[in-house]
Amino acid sequence: MKHHVADRMRGISSFYVMELLQRAKELERQGRDIVHMEIGEPDFATPPLVLEAGNRFLSKGEVKYTAAAGLPELRSAVAEYYRTQYGVSLDPRRVFITPGASGAFLLAFAASLNPGERVLMADPCYPCNDNFVRLFDAGTHFVPVGADTAYQLNAELIRRHWRPGCKGALIASPSNPTGTLVCAADLQAAVAAVSALGGCFYSDEIYHGLVYGDPAASALQFSDQVFVINSFSKFFGMTGWRVGWLVVPEDFVDAVEKLAQNIFIATPTHSQYAALASFDPENMAELNRRRDEFAARRDFLYDSLLRLGFKIACKPHGAFYIYADCSAFCDDSFEFAKSLLETEGVAVTPGKDFGAHRANYHIRFAYTASIDRMAAALTRLERFICR
Amino acid sequence: MKHHVADRMRGISSFYVMELLQRAKELERQGRDIVHMEIGEPDFATPPLVLEAGNRFLSKGEVKYTAAAGLPELRSAVAEYYRTQYGVSLDPRRVFITPGASGAFLLAFAASLNPGERVLMADPCYPCNDNFVRLFDAGTHFVPVGADTAYQLNAELIRRHWRPGCKGALIASPSNPTGTLVCAADLQAAVAAVSALGGCFYSDEIYHGLVYGDPAASALQFSDQVFVINSFSKFFGMTGWRVGWLVVPEDFVDAVEKLAQNIFIATPTHSQYAALASFDPENMAELNRRRDEFAARRDFLYDSLLRLGFKIACKPHGAFYIYADCSAFCDDSFEFAKSLLETEGVAVTPGKDFGAHRANYHIRFAYTASIDRMAAALTRLERFICR
């Protein structure tokens, strides 16, 4: 009795970087020193106040299910955060606490996409987004983007690529892998364009807060009919805790509540109580210090890569990635990444993990390592490209 | 710009008990004393050793992502548990750690079901199972079951109800809501029947360990081509931590690994480290003491309900539920439940949450409350039915 996996699995891809990660771990077991610039996870520990809140909650021992939509206090705290950060008034009923941003994408797409429908996304973009769409037997219409639009979709591209069967468009600002932002005016125009086309707007805002200049705009500033995905993982430094959130249009509240009841039961309780401490002013001050450290790393890495001959068409203003053009050194960035790891012990992510458009000429560097560690990596990288 | 929710949402239902729960909370806010016998969550706190392990891990502050498939030590510990408990040898690669059993169902069905395919399930059964199938635009073929088969599917029923387009069958033993088990011989025959039909066998074993008599058999004892869903929530007492697991056939390992990377990133890290302590002999002894307490409650509630005139066709041997026939008192168990809550402050779950087959004549009582609290509830229940 051998079974066939479901058809949708043929289109769902693994990440190429996993091969590199596995090899990096092997090399580490052999005693090699590896600098990890492939990992999309901040290297900071959980902020102390959040950790304390988690421990305080655990000390009671009563780790029971919360309501499926999340702890009411946390939903309210998130709504209040939109008021103070973005000047947006938001009914907490529209806020769903989820197991990471992953859970938020799952709810948003399950509740809105029919099989065969399509979502517009930029190429390059974060690969899971397309795979979430495929999970529900829908598809992605990739729009190749470049430096002229800061590697982002905009209203004009959305209108030009919209086809019958399109259900919506997704914009991630700041973007993974490029770290670029959509400015407020462009985001507003994109939201309006999707609205005029009768589509759903999915705004991936998981890197909000990690912005090195004017803060990012939220799609909620321009419409209450958008899906906004966010998370406590990146700016708030709570990756392994698995807490995120989804804001939905009022008309989706009942559907998403039913879905959450059925597919999660609830988000981890101790993680939700810990996340509550995130909005404490003392914690926010600590997070802003960390953001400043990321900004310094960005500057260091950006300058160093340019000096070495990488091309970076758009200086990234957010997240913790630089998407560098390595065409001066190779025409297959995956092979480049594999060889760099073997020869010099520096791990990076190949462009093909993020799409097809000029992917072979790009490498994503994550500055989730300290400046000292990155300096070591850059010395090795220089030796590698001058070999 | 108003959007339509996805078509699949029309078929995904909320739980009727949610209405009762909400009302119960309102009454509590008004100062009423409510006995909760509707909740499928053990009333015990997290076991001390597990809590300690969670706290110990958190004290380091490094709550980073684990591998998508789970902490290697925990996958190995689960595999070892199958060796000691069931005499089954299991490659840890086939064990995936998931955010609760919910995550396990999500992976199993996403990886195996195509749109339009059907899964056989007993009616009554746990309602989320059907909703998970609908999430992937597949469907459930419900088979009405009664006391003659201990409210379970068996090989004969599976063969009789199998149709073109059927992809598999799901058996939950012990069952929610009936608490009944499938004996080893019947489980073996059912696994063989599904295999002969070329289908997938999904074995929901989340109440294993909470069995008051001979231990439940695992489908893995009879085939390595089955999907087994289990969890640290029920027997292991870790509901709010959200950790479960899925065992898959070898041919599904790669597909499920890709899915886990994409749709979860990882199961909460602190929860996985805490769960590792579950298999400590001292913890297992504590869990077995709790199981004995559940057995005493089962006996108390079973005898009391029979004395009051409820009919219980099959004495439940597992989980923490009694599915009682209330036809002596009403022909609409949802109205009965609502009225019982309003009048006497006792919350129970109506049969219609678990299917259609004679649902209006059934009530599910959960013995997740102490014997003292249940005694109070039964006094009120007696007054209610004699009113």
mmCIF file of C-alpha atoms in Angstrom, chain A residues 5-205:
data_model
loop_
_atom_site.group_PDB
_atom_site.id
_atom_site.type_symbol
_atom_site.label_atom_id
_atom_site.label_comp_id
_atom_site.label_asym_id
_atom_site.label_seq_id
_atom_site.Cartn_x
_atom_site.Cartn_y
_atom_site.Cartn_z
ATOM 1 C CA VAL A 5 1.070 12.684 -2.054
ATOM 2 C CA ALA A 6 -1.503 15.330 -2.930
ATOM 3 C CA ASP A 7 -1.042 17.079 -6.281
ATOM 4 C CA ARG A 8 -0.462 20.455 -4.633
ATOM 5 C CA MET A 9 2.767 19.128 -3.124
ATOM 6 C CA ARG A 10 4.403 19.052 -6.549
ATOM 7 C CA GLY A 11 4.318 22.844 -6.611
ATOM 8 C CA ILE A 12 5.447 23.421 -3.026
ATOM 9 C CA SER A 13 9.184 23.779 -2.866
ATOM 10 C CA SER A 14 11.750 23.324 -0.167
ATOM 11 C CA PHE A 15 14.211 26.146 0.395
ATOM 12 C CA TYR A 16 17.555 25.836 -1.327
ATOM 13 C CA VAL A 17 19.157 27.420 1.693
ATOM 14 C CA MET A 18 18.204 24.319 3.700
ATOM 15 C CA GLU A 19 20.833 22.377 1.778
ATOM 16 C CA LEU A 20 23.385 25.023 2.736
ATOM 17 C CA LEU A 21 22.232 25.081 6.354
ATOM 18 C CA GLN A 22 22.579 21.321 6.636
ATOM 19 C CA ARG A 23 26.063 21.442 5.126
ATOM 20 C CA ALA A 24 26.981 24.360 7.423
ATOM 21 C CA LYS A 25 25.996 22.245 10.432
ATOM 22 C CA GLU A 26 28.061 19.315 9.160
ATOM 23 C CA LEU A 27 31.060 21.579 8.770
ATOM 24 C CA GLU A 28 30.520 22.933 12.284
ATOM 25 C CA ARG A 29 30.443 19.403 13.643
ATOM 26 C CA GLN A 30 33.815 18.917 11.953
ATOM 27 C CA GLY A 31 35.117 21.903 13.906
ATOM 28 C CA ARG A 32 34.912 24.548 11.156
ATOM 29 C CA ASP A 33 33.988 28.112 12.105
ATOM 30 C CA ILE A 34 30.922 29.182 10.104
ATOM 31 C CA VAL A 35 29.600 32.745 9.921
ATOM 32 C CA HIS A 36 25.835 32.550 9.510
ATOM 33 C CA MET A 37 24.535 35.302 7.244
ATOM 34 C CA GLU A 38 21.804 33.107 5.785
ATOM 35 C CA ILE A 39 19.425 33.110 8.739
ATOM 36 C CA GLY A 40 16.361 35.329 8.920
ATOM 37 C CA GLU A 41 16.307 35.340 12.695
ATOM 38 C CA PRO A 42 17.607 38.141 14.940
ATOM 39 C CA ASP A 43 20.578 37.009 16.997
ATOM 40 C CA PHE A 44 19.343 38.823 20.115
ATOM 41 C CA ALA A 45 17.849 36.853 22.994
ATOM 42 C CA THR A 46 14.228 37.391 24.006
ATOM 43 C CA PRO A 47 13.993 40.894 25.555
ATOM 44 C CA PRO A 48 14.309 40.692 29.364
ATOM 45 C CA LEU A 49 10.867 42.105 30.189
ATOM 46 C CA VAL A 50 9.165 39.661 27.845
ATOM 47 C CA LEU A 51 11.131 36.773 29.267
ATOM 48 C CA GLU A 52 10.173 37.850 32.793
ATOM 49 C CA ALA A 53 6.506 38.011 31.802
ATOM 50 C CA GLY A 54 6.753 34.514 30.321
ATOM 51 C CA ASN A 55 8.397 33.149 33.451
ATOM 52 C CA ARG A 56 5.909 34.888 35.714
ATOM 53 C CA PHE A 57 3.026 33.355 33.812
ATOM 54 C CA LEU A 58 4.595 29.889 33.820
ATOM 55 C CA SER A 59 5.208 30.011 37.559
ATOM 56 C CA LYS A 60 1.450 29.615 38.049
ATOM 57 C CA GLY A 61 1.483 26.371 36.087
ATOM 58 C CA GLU A 62 -1.938 26.969 34.557
ATOM 59 C CA VAL A 63 -1.122 26.824 30.852
ATOM 60 C CA LYS A 64 -4.650 26.352 29.500
ATOM 61 C CA TYR A 65 -6.088 27.142 26.069
ATOM 62 C CA THR A 66 -6.997 30.762 25.449
ATOM 63 C CA ALA A 67 -9.887 31.777 23.206
ATOM 64 C CA ALA A 68 -9.186 30.790 19.594
ATOM 65 C CA ALA A 69 -8.889 34.418 18.474
ATOM 66 C CA GLY A 70 -6.389 35.090 21.226
ATOM 67 C CA LEU A 71 -6.147 36.574 24.694
ATOM 68 C CA PRO A 72 -8.558 39.549 24.782
ATOM 69 C CA GLU A 73 -5.949 41.729 26.529
ATOM 70 C CA LEU A 74 -3.427 40.999 23.766
ATOM 71 C CA ARG A 75 -5.932 41.729 20.974
ATOM 72 C CA SER A 76 -6.690 45.040 22.673
ATOM 73 C CA ALA A 77 -2.999 45.807 23.144
ATOM 74 C CA VAL A 78 -2.367 45.233 19.443
ATOM 75 C CA ALA A 79 -5.300 47.477 18.520
ATOM 76 C CA GLU A 80 -3.932 50.164 20.845
ATOM 77 C CA TYR A 81 -0.516 49.778 19.182
ATOM 78 C CA TYR A 82 -2.108 50.717 15.853
ATOM 79 C CA ARG A 83 -3.535 53.840 17.476
ATOM 80 C CA THR A 84 -0.218 55.006 18.924
ATOM 81 C CA GLN A 85 2.063 53.913 16.041
ATOM 82 C CA TYR A 86 -0.104 54.629 13.020
ATOM 83 C CA GLY A 87 -2.988 56.760 14.287
ATOM 84 C CA VAL A 88 -5.394 54.021 13.211
ATOM 85 C CA SER A 89 -8.504 53.245 15.210
ATOM 86 C CA LEU A 90 -9.085 49.498 15.156
ATOM 87 C CA ASP A 91 -11.768 47.313 16.712
ATOM 88 C CA PRO A 92 -9.918 44.528 18.631
ATOM 89 C CA ARG A 93 -12.453 42.053 17.179
ATOM 90 C CA ARG A 94 -10.627 42.449 13.866
ATOM 91 C CA VAL A 95 -7.321 41.387 15.467
ATOM 92 C CA PHE A 96 -6.564 37.652 15.582
ATOM 93 C CA ILE A 97 -3.586 36.360 17.530
ATOM 94 C CA THR A 98 -1.925 33.561 15.573
ATOM 95 C CA PRO A 99 0.921 31.034 15.880
ATOM 96 C CA GLY A 100 3.437 33.339 14.216
ATOM 97 C CA ALA A 101 2.886 35.226 10.978
ATOM 98 C CA SER A 102 2.642 31.738 9.436
ATOM 99 C CA GLY A 103 -0.693 31.278 11.187
ATOM 100 C CA ALA A 104 -1.808 34.696 9.983
ATOM 101 C CA PHE A 105 -1.085 33.861 6.333
ATOM 102 C CA LEU A 106 -2.861 30.542 6.762
ATOM 103 C CA LEU A 107 -6.022 32.218 8.055
ATOM 104 C CA ALA A 108 -5.970 35.055 5.528
ATOM 105 C CA PHE A 109 -5.582 32.835 2.471
ATOM 106 C CA ALA A 110 -7.843 30.015 3.700
ATOM 107 C CA ALA A 111 -10.620 32.522 4.333
ATOM 108 C CA SER A 112 -10.320 34.395 1.058
ATOM 109 C CA LEU A 113 -8.886 32.257 -1.757
ATOM 110 C CA ASN A 114 -10.788 29.786 -3.893
ATOM 111 C CA PRO A 115 -8.950 27.073 -5.822
ATOM 112 C CA GLY A 116 -7.599 28.417 -9.102
ATOM 113 C CA GLU A 117 -7.609 32.071 -8.062
ATOM 114 C CA ARG A 118 -4.407 34.063 -8.271
ATOM 115 C CA VAL A 119 -2.537 36.529 -6.122
ATOM 116 C CA LEU A 120 -0.089 39.076 -7.508
ATOM 117 C CA MET A 121 3.301 39.130 -5.813
ATOM 118 C CA ALA A 122 6.659 40.687 -6.577
ATOM 119 C CA ASP A 123 9.501 38.492 -7.837
ATOM 120 C CA PRO A 124 11.733 38.410 -5.776
ATOM 121 C CA CYS A 125 9.729 37.807 -2.608
ATOM 122 C CA TYR A 126 9.593 35.536 0.418
ATOM 123 C CA PRO A 127 8.966 31.999 -0.899
ATOM 124 C CA CYS A 128 6.513 30.843 1.762
ATOM 125 C CA ASN A 129 3.926 33.347 0.549
ATOM 126 C CA ASP A 130 3.533 31.539 -2.755
ATOM 127 C CA ASN A 131 3.488 28.192 -0.991
ATOM 128 C CA PHE A 132 0.690 29.305 1.326
ATOM 129 C CA VAL A 133 -1.345 30.227 -1.722
ATOM 130 C CA ARG A 134 -0.642 26.807 -3.262
ATOM 131 C CA LEU A 135 -1.772 25.117 -0.067
ATOM 132 C CA PHE A 136 -5.305 26.163 -0.995
ATOM 133 C CA ASP A 137 -4.875 25.191 -4.646
ATOM 134 C CA ALA A 138 -4.706 28.821 -5.695
ATOM 135 C CA GLY A 139 -1.734 30.303 -7.531
ATOM 136 C CA THR A 140 0.658 33.218 -7.616
ATOM 137 C CA HIS A 141 1.093 35.568 -10.538
ATOM 138 C CA PHE A 142 4.669 36.764 -10.137
ATOM 139 C CA VAL A 143 5.535 40.225 -11.346
ATOM 140 C CA PRO A 144 9.262 40.703 -12.042
ATOM 141 C CA VAL A 145 10.402 43.850 -10.231
ATOM 142 C CA GLY A 146 13.668 45.715 -10.147
ATOM 143 C CA ALA A 147 15.380 48.767 -8.792
ATOM 144 C CA ASP A 148 13.071 51.149 -10.691
ATOM 145 C CA THR A 149 10.227 50.281 -8.272
ATOM 146 C CA ALA A 150 12.495 49.523 -5.293
ATOM 147 C CA TYR A 151 11.768 45.821 -5.946
ATOM 148 C CA GLN A 152 8.121 46.393 -5.030
ATOM 149 C CA LEU A 153 4.731 46.157 -6.697
ATOM 150 C CA ASN A 154 2.993 49.473 -7.231
ATOM 151 C CA ALA A 155 -0.424 50.593 -8.461
ATOM 152 C CA GLU A 156 0.646 50.703 -12.073
ATOM 153 C CA LEU A 157 2.204 47.220 -12.045
ATOM 154 C CA ILE A 158 -0.866 45.840 -10.289
ATOM 155 C CA ARG A 159 -3.211 47.287 -12.919
ATOM 156 C CA ARG A 160 -0.998 46.134 -15.766
ATOM 157 C CA HIS A 161 -0.700 42.543 -14.521
ATOM 158 C CA TRP A 162 -4.259 42.069 -13.260
ATOM 159 C CA ARG A 163 -6.073 39.271 -15.135
ATOM 160 C CA PRO A 164 -9.450 37.572 -14.831
ATOM 161 C CA GLY A 165 -9.122 35.124 -11.931
ATOM 162 C CA CYS A 166 -6.874 37.438 -9.918
ATOM 163 C CA LYS A 167 -8.140 37.621 -6.336
ATOM 164 C CA GLY A 168 -5.700 40.043 -4.804
ATOM 165 C CA ALA A 169 -2.200 41.391 -4.409
ATOM 166 C CA LEU A 170 0.399 41.013 -1.702
ATOM 167 C CA ILE A 171 2.952 43.656 -0.774
ATOM 168 C CA ALA A 172 5.645 43.103 1.837
ATOM 169 C CA SER A 173 7.148 46.344 3.131
ATOM 170 C CA PRO A 174 9.910 46.161 4.273
ATOM 171 C CA SER A 175 10.548 43.319 1.865
ATOM 172 C CA ASN A 176 12.340 40.056 2.381
ATOM 173 C CA PRO A 177 14.828 39.625 0.590
ATOM 174 C CA THR A 178 15.438 43.210 -0.531
ATOM 175 C CA GLY A 179 14.831 45.209 2.654
ATOM 176 C CA THR A 180 13.138 47.913 0.584
ATOM 177 C CA LEU A 181 10.022 49.828 1.618
ATOM 178 C CA VAL A 182 6.985 51.108 -0.209
ATOM 179 C CA CYS A 183 6.480 54.771 0.696
ATOM 180 C CA ALA A 184 3.138 55.835 2.158
ATOM 181 C CA ALA A 185 1.866 57.444 -1.030
ATOM 182 C CA ASP A 186 2.707 54.388 -3.150
ATOM 183 C CA LEU A 187 1.165 52.038 -0.607
ATOM 184 C CA GLN A 188 -2.010 54.129 -0.570
ATOM 185 C CA ALA A 189 -2.143 54.071 -4.385
ATOM 186 C CA ALA A 190 -1.588 50.299 -4.455
ATOM 187 C CA VAL A 191 -4.364 49.707 -1.908
ATOM 188 C CA ALA A 192 -6.679 51.920 -3.969
ATOM 189 C CA ALA A 193 -5.762 50.134 -7.208
ATOM 190 C CA VAL A 194 -6.533 46.703 -5.747
ATOM 191 C CA SER A 195 -9.771 48.055 -4.293
ATOM 192 C CA ALA A 196 -10.820 49.465 -7.665
ATOM 193 C CA LEU A 197 -10.159 46.048 -9.210
ATOM 194 C CA GLY A 198 -12.360 44.427 -6.539
ATOM 195 C CA GLY A 199 -9.480 42.438 -5.073
ATOM 196 C CA CYS A 200 -8.102 41.643 -1.624
ATOM 197 C CA PHE A 201 -5.030 43.509 -0.427
ATOM 198 C CA TYR A 202 -2.636 41.451 1.712
ATOM 199 C CA SER A 203 -0.083 43.597 3.527
ATOM 200 C CA ASP A 204 2.870 41.720 4.965
ATOM 201 C CA GLU A 205 4.157 44.059 7.691
#
